[in-house]
Coordinates of C-alpha atoms in Angstrom, one line a residue:
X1 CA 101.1 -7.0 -59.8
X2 CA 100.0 -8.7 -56.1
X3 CA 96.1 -9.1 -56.5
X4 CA 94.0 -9.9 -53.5
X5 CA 91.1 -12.2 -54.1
X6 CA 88.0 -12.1 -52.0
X7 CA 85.1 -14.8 -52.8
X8 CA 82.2 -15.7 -51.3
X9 CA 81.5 -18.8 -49.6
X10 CA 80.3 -21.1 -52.2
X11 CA 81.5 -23.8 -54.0
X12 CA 80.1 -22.4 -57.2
X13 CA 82.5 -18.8 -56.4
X14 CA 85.4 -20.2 -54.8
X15 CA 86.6 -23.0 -57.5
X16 CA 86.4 -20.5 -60.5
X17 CA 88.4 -18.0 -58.4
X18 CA 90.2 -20.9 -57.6
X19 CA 90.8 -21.1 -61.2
X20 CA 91.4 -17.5 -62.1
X21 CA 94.1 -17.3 -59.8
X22 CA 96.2 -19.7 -60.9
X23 CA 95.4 -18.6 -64.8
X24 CA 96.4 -15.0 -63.3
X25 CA 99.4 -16.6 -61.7
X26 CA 100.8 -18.2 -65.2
X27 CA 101.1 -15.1 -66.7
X28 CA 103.6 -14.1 -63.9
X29 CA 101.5 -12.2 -61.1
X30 CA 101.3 -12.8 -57.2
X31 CA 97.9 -13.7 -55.8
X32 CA 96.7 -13.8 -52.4
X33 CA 93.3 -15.8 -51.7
X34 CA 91.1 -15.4 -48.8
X35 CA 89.1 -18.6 -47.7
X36 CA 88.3 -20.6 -44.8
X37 CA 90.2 -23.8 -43.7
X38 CA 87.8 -26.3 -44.7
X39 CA 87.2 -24.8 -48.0
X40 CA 90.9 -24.8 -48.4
X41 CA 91.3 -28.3 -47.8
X42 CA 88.6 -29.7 -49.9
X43 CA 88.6 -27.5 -52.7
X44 CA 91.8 -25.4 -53.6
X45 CA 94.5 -27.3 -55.3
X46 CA 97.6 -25.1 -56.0
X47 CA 100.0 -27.0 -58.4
X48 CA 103.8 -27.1 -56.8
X49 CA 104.9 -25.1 -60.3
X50 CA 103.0 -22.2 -58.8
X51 CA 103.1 -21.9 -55.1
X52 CA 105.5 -19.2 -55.3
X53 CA 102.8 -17.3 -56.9
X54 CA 99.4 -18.3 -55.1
X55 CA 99.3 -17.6 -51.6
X56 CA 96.0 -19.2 -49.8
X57 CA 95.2 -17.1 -46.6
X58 CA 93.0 -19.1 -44.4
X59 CA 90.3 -17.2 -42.5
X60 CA 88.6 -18.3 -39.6
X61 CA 85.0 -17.8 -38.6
X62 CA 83.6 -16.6 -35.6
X63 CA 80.8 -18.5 -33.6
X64 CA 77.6 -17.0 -34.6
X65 CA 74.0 -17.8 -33.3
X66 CA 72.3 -20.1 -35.7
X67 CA 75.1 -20.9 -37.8
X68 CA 75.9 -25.1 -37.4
X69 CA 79.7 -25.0 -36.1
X70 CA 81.1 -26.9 -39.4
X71 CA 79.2 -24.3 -41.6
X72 CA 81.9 -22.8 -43.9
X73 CA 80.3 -22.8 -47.2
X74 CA 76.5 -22.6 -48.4
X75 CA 76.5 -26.4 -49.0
X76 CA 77.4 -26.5 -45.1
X77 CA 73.6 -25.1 -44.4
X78 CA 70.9 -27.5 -43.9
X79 CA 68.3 -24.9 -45.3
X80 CA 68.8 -21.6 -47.2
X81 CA 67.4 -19.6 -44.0
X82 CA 70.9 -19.8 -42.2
X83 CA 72.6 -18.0 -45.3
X84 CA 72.8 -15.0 -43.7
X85 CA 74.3 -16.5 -40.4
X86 CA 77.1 -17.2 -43.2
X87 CA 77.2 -13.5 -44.3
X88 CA 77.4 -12.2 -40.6
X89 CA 80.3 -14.6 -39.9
X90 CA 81.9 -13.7 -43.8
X91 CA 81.7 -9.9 -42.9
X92 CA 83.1 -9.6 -39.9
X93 CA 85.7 -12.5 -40.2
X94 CA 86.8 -11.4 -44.0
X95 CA 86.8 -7.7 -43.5
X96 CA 88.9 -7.8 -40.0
X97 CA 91.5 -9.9 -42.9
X98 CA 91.4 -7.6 -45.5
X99 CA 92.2 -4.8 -43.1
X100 CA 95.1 -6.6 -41.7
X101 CA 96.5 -7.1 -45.2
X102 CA 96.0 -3.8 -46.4
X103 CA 98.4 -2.8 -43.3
X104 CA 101.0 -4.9 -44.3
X105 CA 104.2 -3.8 -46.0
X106 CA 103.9 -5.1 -49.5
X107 CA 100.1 -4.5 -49.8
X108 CA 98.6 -5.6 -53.0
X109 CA 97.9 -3.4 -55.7
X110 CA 94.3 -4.6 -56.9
X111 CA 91.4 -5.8 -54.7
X112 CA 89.5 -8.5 -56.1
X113 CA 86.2 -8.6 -54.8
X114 CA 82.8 -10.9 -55.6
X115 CA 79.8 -9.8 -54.9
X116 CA 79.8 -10.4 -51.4
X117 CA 82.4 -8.2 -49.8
X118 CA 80.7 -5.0 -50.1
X119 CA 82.4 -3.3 -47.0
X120 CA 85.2 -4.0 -49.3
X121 CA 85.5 -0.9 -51.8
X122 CA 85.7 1.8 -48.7
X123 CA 88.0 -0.3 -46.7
X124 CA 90.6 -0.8 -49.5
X125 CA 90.6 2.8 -50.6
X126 CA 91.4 3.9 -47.1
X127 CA 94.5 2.5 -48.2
X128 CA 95.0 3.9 -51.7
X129 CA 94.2 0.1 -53.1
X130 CA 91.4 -0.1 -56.0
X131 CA 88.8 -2.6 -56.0
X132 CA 87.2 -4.6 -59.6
X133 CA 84.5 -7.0 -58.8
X134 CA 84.7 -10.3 -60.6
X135 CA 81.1 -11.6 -61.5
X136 CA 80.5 -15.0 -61.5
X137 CA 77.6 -14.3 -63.7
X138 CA 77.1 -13.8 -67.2
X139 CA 76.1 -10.0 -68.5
X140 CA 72.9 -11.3 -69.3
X141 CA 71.4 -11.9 -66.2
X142 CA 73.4 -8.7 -64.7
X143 CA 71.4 -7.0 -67.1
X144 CA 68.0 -8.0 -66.4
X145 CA 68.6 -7.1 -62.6
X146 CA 69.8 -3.9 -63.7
X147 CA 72.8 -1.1 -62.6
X148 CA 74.1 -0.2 -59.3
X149 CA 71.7 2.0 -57.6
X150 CA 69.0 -0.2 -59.0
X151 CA 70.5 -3.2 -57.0
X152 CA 70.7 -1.0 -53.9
X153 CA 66.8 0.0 -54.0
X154 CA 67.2 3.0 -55.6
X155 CA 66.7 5.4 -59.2
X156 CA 64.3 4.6 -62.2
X157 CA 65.5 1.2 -62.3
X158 CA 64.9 -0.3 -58.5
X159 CA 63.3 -3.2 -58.3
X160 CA 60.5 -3.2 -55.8
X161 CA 58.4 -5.7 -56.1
X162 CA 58.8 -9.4 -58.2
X163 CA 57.1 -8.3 -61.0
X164 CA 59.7 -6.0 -61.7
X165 CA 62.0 -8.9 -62.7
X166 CA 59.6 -10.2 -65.1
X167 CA 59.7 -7.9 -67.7
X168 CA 62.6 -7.3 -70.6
X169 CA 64.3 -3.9 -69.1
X170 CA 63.7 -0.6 -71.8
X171 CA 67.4 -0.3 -71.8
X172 CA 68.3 -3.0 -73.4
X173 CA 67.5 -2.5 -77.3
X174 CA 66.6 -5.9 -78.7
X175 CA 64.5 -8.2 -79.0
X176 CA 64.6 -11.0 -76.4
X177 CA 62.7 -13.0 -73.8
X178 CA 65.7 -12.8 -70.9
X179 CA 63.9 -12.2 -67.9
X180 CA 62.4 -14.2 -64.9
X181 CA 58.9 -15.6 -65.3
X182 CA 56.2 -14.8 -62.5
X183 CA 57.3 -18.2 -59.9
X184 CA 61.2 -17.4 -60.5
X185 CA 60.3 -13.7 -59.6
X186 CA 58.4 -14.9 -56.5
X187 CA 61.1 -16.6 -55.1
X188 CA 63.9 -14.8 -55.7
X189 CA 62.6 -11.5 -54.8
X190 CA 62.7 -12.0 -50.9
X191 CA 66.0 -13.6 -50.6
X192 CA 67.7 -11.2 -53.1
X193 CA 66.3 -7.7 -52.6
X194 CA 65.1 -7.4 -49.0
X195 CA 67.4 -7.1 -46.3
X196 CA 68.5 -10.0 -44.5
X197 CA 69.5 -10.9 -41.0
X198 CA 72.7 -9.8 -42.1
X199 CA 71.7 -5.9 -42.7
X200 CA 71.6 -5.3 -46.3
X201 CA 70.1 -7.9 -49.1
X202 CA 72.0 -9.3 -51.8
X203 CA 71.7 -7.1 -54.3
X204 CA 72.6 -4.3 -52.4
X205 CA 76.1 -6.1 -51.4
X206 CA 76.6 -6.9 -55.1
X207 CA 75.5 -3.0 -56.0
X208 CA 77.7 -1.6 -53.6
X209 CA 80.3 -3.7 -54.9
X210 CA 79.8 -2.8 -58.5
X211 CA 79.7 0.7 -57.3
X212 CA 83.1 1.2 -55.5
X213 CA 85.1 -0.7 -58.0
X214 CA 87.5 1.2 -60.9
X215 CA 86.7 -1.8 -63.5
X216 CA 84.3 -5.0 -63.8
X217 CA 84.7 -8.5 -64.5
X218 CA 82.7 -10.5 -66.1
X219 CA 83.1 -14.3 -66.4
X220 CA 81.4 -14.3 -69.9
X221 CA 83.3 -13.9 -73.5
X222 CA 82.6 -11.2 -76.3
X223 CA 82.3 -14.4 -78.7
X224 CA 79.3 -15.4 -76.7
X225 CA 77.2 -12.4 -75.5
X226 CA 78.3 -9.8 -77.0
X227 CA 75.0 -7.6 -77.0
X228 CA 74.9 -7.9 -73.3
X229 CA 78.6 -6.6 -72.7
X230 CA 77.6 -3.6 -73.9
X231 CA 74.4 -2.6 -72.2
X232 CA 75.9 -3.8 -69.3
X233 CA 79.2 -1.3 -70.1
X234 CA 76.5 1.1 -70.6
X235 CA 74.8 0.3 -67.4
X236 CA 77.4 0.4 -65.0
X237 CA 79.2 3.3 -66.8
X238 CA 82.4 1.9 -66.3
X239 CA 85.2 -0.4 -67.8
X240 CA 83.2 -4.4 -68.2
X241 CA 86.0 -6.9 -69.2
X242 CA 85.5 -10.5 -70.2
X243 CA 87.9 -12.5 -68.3
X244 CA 87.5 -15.7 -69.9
X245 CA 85.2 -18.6 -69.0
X246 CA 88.1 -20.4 -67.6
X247 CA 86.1 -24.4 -67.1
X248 CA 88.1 -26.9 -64.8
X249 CA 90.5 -29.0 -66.4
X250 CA 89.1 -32.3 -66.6
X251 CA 91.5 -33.8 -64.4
X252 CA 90.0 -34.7 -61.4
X253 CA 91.1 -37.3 -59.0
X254 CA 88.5 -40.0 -59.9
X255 CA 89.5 -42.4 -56.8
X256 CA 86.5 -44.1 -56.0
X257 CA 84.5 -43.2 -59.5
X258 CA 86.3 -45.7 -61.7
X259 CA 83.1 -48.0 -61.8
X260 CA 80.9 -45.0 -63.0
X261 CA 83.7 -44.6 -65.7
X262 CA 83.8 -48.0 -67.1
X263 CA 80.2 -48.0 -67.6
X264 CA 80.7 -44.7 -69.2
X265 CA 83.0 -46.4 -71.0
X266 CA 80.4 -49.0 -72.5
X267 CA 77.7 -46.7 -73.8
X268 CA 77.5 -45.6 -77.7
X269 CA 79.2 -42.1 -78.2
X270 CA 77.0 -38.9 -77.1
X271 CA 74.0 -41.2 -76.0
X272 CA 74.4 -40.6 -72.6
X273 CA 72.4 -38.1 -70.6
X274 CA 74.7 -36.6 -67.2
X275 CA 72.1 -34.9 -65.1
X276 CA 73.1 -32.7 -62.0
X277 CA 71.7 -30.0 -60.2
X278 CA 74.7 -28.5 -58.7
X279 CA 76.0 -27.3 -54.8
X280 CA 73.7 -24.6 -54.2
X281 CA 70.1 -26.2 -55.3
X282 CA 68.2 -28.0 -52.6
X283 CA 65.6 -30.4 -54.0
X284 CA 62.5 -31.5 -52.1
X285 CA 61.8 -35.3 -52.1
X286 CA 59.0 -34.4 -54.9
X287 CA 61.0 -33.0 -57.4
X288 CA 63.9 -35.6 -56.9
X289 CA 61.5 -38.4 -57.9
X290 CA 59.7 -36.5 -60.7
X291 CA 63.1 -35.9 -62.3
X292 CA 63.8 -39.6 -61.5
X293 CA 60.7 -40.9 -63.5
X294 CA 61.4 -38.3 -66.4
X295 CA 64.5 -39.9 -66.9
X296 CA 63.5 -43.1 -66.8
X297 CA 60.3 -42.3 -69.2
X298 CA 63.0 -40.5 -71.6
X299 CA 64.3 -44.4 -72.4
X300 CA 67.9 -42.6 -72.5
X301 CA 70.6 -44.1 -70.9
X302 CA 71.6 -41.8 -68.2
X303 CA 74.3 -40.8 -65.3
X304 CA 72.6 -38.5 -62.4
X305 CA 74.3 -36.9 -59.6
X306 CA 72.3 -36.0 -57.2
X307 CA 72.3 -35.3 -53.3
X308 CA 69.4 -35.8 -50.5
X309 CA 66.3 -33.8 -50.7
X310 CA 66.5 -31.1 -48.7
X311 CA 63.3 -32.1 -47.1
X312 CA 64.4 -36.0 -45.9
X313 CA 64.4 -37.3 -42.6
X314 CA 65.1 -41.0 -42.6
X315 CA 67.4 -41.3 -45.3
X316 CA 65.2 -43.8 -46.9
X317 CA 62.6 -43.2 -50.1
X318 CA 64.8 -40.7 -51.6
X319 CA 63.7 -42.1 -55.1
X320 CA 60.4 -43.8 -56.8
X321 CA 60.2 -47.5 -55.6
X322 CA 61.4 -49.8 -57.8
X323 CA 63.4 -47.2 -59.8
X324 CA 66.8 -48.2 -59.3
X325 CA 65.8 -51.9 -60.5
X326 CA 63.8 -50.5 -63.8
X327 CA 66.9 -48.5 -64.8
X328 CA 69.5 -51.2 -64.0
X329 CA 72.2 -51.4 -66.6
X330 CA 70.6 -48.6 -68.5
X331 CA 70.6 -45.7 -66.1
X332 CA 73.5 -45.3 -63.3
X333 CA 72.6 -43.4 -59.8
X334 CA 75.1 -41.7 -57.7
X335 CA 74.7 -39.9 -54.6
X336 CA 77.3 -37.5 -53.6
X337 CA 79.9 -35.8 -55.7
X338 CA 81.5 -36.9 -58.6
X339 CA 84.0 -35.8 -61.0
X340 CA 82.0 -33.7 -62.9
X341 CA 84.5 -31.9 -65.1
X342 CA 86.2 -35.6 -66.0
X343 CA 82.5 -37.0 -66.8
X344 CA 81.2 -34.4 -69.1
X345 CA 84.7 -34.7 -70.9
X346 CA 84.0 -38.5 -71.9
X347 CA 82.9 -39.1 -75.4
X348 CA 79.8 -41.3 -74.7
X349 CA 78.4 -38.3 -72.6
X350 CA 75.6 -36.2 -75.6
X351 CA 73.4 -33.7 -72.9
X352 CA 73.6 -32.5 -69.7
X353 CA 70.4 -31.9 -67.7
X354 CA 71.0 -28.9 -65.4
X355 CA 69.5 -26.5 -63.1
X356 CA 71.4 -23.7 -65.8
X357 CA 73.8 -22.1 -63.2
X358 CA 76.5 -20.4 -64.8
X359 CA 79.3 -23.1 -63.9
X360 CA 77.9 -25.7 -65.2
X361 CA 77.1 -24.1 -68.7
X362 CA 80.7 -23.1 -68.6
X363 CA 81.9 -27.0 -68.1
X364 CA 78.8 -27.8 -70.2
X365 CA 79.8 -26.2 -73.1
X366 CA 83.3 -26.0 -72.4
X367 CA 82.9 -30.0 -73.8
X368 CA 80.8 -29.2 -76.7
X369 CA 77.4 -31.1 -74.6
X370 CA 73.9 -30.5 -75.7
X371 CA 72.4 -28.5 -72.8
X372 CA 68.5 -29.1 -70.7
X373 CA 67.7 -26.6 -68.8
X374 CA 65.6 -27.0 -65.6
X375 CA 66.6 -23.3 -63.3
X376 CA 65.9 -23.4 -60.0
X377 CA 67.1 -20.4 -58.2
X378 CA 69.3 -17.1 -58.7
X379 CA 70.2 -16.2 -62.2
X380 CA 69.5 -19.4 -63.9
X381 CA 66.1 -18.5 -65.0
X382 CA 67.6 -15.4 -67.3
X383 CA 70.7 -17.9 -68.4
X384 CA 67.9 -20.4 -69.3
X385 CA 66.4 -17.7 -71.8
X386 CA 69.6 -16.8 -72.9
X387 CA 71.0 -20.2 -74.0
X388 CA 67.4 -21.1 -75.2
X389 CA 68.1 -17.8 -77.8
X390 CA 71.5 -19.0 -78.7
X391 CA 69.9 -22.5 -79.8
X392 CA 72.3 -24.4 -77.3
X393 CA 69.5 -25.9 -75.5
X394 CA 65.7 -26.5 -74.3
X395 CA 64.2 -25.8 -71.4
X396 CA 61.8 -27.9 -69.7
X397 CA 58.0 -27.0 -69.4
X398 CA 56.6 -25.7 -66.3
X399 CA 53.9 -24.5 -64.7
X400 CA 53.6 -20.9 -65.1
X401 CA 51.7 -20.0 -61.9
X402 CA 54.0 -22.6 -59.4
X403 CA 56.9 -23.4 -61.5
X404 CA 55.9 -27.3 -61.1
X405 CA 57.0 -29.7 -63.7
X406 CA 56.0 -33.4 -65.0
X407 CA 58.3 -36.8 -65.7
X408 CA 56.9 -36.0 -69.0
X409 CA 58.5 -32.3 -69.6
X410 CA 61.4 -33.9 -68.5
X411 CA 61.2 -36.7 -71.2
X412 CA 60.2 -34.8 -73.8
X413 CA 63.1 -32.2 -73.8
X414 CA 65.6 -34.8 -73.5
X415 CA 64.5 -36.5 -76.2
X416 CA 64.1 -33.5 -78.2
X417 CA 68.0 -32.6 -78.0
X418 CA 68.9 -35.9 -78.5
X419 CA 67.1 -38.4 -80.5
X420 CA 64.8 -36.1 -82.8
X421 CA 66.1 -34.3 -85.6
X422 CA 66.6 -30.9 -83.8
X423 CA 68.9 -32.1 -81.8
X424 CA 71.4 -32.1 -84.7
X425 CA 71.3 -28.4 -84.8
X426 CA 71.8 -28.1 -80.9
X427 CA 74.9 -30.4 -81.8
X428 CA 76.5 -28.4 -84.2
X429 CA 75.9 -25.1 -81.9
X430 CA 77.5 -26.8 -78.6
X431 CA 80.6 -27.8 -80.7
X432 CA 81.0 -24.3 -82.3
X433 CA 80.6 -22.9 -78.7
X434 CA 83.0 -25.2 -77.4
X435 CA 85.9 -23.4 -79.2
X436 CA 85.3 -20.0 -77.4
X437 CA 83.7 -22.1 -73.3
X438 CA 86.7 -25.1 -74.1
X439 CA 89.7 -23.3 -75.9
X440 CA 92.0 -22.4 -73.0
X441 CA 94.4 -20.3 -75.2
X442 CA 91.4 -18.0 -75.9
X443 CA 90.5 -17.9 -72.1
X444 CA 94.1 -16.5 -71.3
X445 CA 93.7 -14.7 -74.1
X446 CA 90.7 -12.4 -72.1
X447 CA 93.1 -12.9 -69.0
X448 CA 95.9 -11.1 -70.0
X449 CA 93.3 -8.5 -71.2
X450 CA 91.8 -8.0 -68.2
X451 CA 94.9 -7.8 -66.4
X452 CA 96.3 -5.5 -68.9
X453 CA 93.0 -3.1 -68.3
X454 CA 94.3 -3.1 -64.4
X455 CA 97.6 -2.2 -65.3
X456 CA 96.6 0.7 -67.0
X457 CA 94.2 1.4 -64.5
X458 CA 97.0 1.4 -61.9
X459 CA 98.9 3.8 -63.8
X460 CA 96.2 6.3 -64.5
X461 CA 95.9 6.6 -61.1
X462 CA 99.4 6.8 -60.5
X463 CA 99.7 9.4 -63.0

């Protein structure tokens, strides 16, 4: 099969399709992957063994008002407001690209959309192509923000106002607390359910996506959440495939990170804490330096990522004063990106504190690392509940009406999944996990699965 691959402009979507597509590629299938040039040159690596296979596309952007000229990605945007600046350029740039491809003579057989792309479905049947959507999230949260028309404001199940989101769905027929509490709600609704400056919200792109595709993906595994594949199956009323979680290797090019590795390299096996709020996240100076103190009050030795406040404008006071000299030799800072895959592989490395967004759970678990959960946006509020339930990790204390949180929270979970005696039971459940996130033989296992549904698919309709 030739499979066309259409992500959205995000770190967090275009390295796992990244991924995918050269998983897809090993098993002896042709891929074709839309992105933009800088996103091509700083993120997609195609090995030599399979560049007759992969074939990157670059797409380039048109100017559009409001949209900073180096903008390819959402890490590009200086604040969340210009995100759907990026969605007008995506649209028109991506769809005028998929329409040239679907004219050319050897046109794929199979449209792999994310949720972005939701011009997508009509445009690739005009052309006798069928479209799956690949979710980048796991059936849990799909399930709490609930089917198709639901997503595009419309049926029993439309969600028209925050509260909406707070509350366990009546379709789903167990017990659980997966759901967003009352601050998530409030600011997610906006952003995800009303339209944008783009035309449609969010949701309604990643309805209409679901909608007009024959199958779904799901980057999840029946090992894990099994209960959720299928009221999600029921949901959409259509074919929902795990593909496989698919983590990065752990072979990152650690140029410039071999200091952080030596030191890694000195700590006592599983002591250390790796905390890292991902690309999407944009923390304000406040929250930067209460997750500073927490980690120093946590008397952990520790390894944070972490990138400038969103709200700083001298580049100076980023963290508490003195901090960096109180933590020396115990606690290592580093501003930027790092390896991540390659640190959370290294033996001395016990928890990760996270914002819970589904790639990093993947690498998270994927190396059999005791997981703190601190969401901040999207679906990472329902994946918090969810690994909470599957007794993988804690989640730190908030505030219920603001969603604020204390050095001490952020102490006290830490220590809870590592030092106390609980923590030994969050062990055991990360390394038992860590044969279904880590075990690449059963992630191509749900590959060749999924691309054996799309056969068949292909021949159904054929027939």
């Amino acid at each position: 099969m030739h499979i066309l691959m259409l992500p959205w402009l995000a770190f967090g979507h275009i390295l796992p399709f990244t991924e995918l597509a050269k998983r897809i590629a090993r098993q002896g299938h042709r891929v074709t992957l839309l992105s933009t040039p800088r996103n091509t040159r700083r993120l997609i690596r195609i090995p030599p063994d399979l560049a007759g296979l992969v074939r990157v596309v670059d797409v380039h952007l048109p100017r559009v008002e409001h949209l900073p000229e180096d903008a390819e990605a959402s890490i590009d945007l200086p604040s969340d407001d210009l995100r759907p600046y990026l969605r007008v350029a995506y649209d028109s740039a991506f769809s005028d690209k998929l329409s040239d491809i679907l004219q050319e003579q050897e046109r794929p057989d199979w449209v792999l959309i994310d949720y972005a792309p939701y011009w997508a479905p009509a445009a690739a049947a005009r052309h006798g192509v069928p479209c799956a959507c690949l979710s980048l999230f796991g059936a849990a949260a799909l399930s709490v923000f609930g089917p198709p028309d639901a997503l595009m404001g419309r049926g029993e199940h439309a969600r028209t106002r925050p509260e909406d989101l707070t509350v366990v769905p009546d379709y789903v027929p167990f017990p659980t607390a997966v759901a967003l509490r009352g601050f998530e709600a409030r600011a997610f609704f906006e952003p995800a359910f009303v339209p944008d400056g783009s035309g449609v919200s969010e949701a309604y792109r990643f309805g209409k996506c679901i909608e007009g595709s024959r199958l779904v993906g799901i980057r999840s595994s029946a090992e894990f959440e099994p209960e959720w594949l299928r009221v999600l199956g029921e949901l959409y009323q259509k074919p929902v495939i795990p593909v496989g979680l698919f983590p990065p290797p752990p072979t990152q090019d650690v140029t410039g990170h071999e200091a952080t590795l030596q030191w890694l390299d000195r700590q006592a096996p599983g002591s250390v804490v790796y905390a890292a709020f991902g690309s999407e996240a944009k923390l304000t100076s406040a929250q930067l330096q209460t997750i500073a103190l927490g980690l120093e009050a946590s008397g952990l030795p520790f390894l944070w990522a972490f990138r400038p406040p969103v709200d700083a404008d001298d580049g100076k006071g980023w963290l508490p004063e003195g901090f960096v000299e109180r933590v020396n030799g115990r606690g290592l800072v580093c501003c930027g990106w790092v390896p991540q895959a390659k640190l959370l592989a290294h033996e001395s490395v016990g928890a990760f504190l996270t914002h819970a967004g589904w790639n990093s759970i993947t690498e998270g678990l994927a190396r059999g690392v005791r997981l703190v959960l601190l969401p901040l946006m999207f679906d990472q509020g329902p994946n918090a509940r969810l690994l909470v339930e599957k007794k993988v990790g804690v989640e730190v204390a908030r505030d219920e009406d603001d969603g604020s949180f204390a050095q001490d929270d952020i102490a006290a979970a830490l220590r809870r999944v590592v030092v106390e005696d609980e923590g030994e039971v969050f062990g055991y459940k990360v390394k038992e996990l860590a044969k279904v996130f880590g075990n690449d033989e059963a992630n191509d296992r749900c590959v060749r699965n999924f691309l054996r549904c799309l056969s068949e698919c292909s021949r159904q309709q054929q027939g």
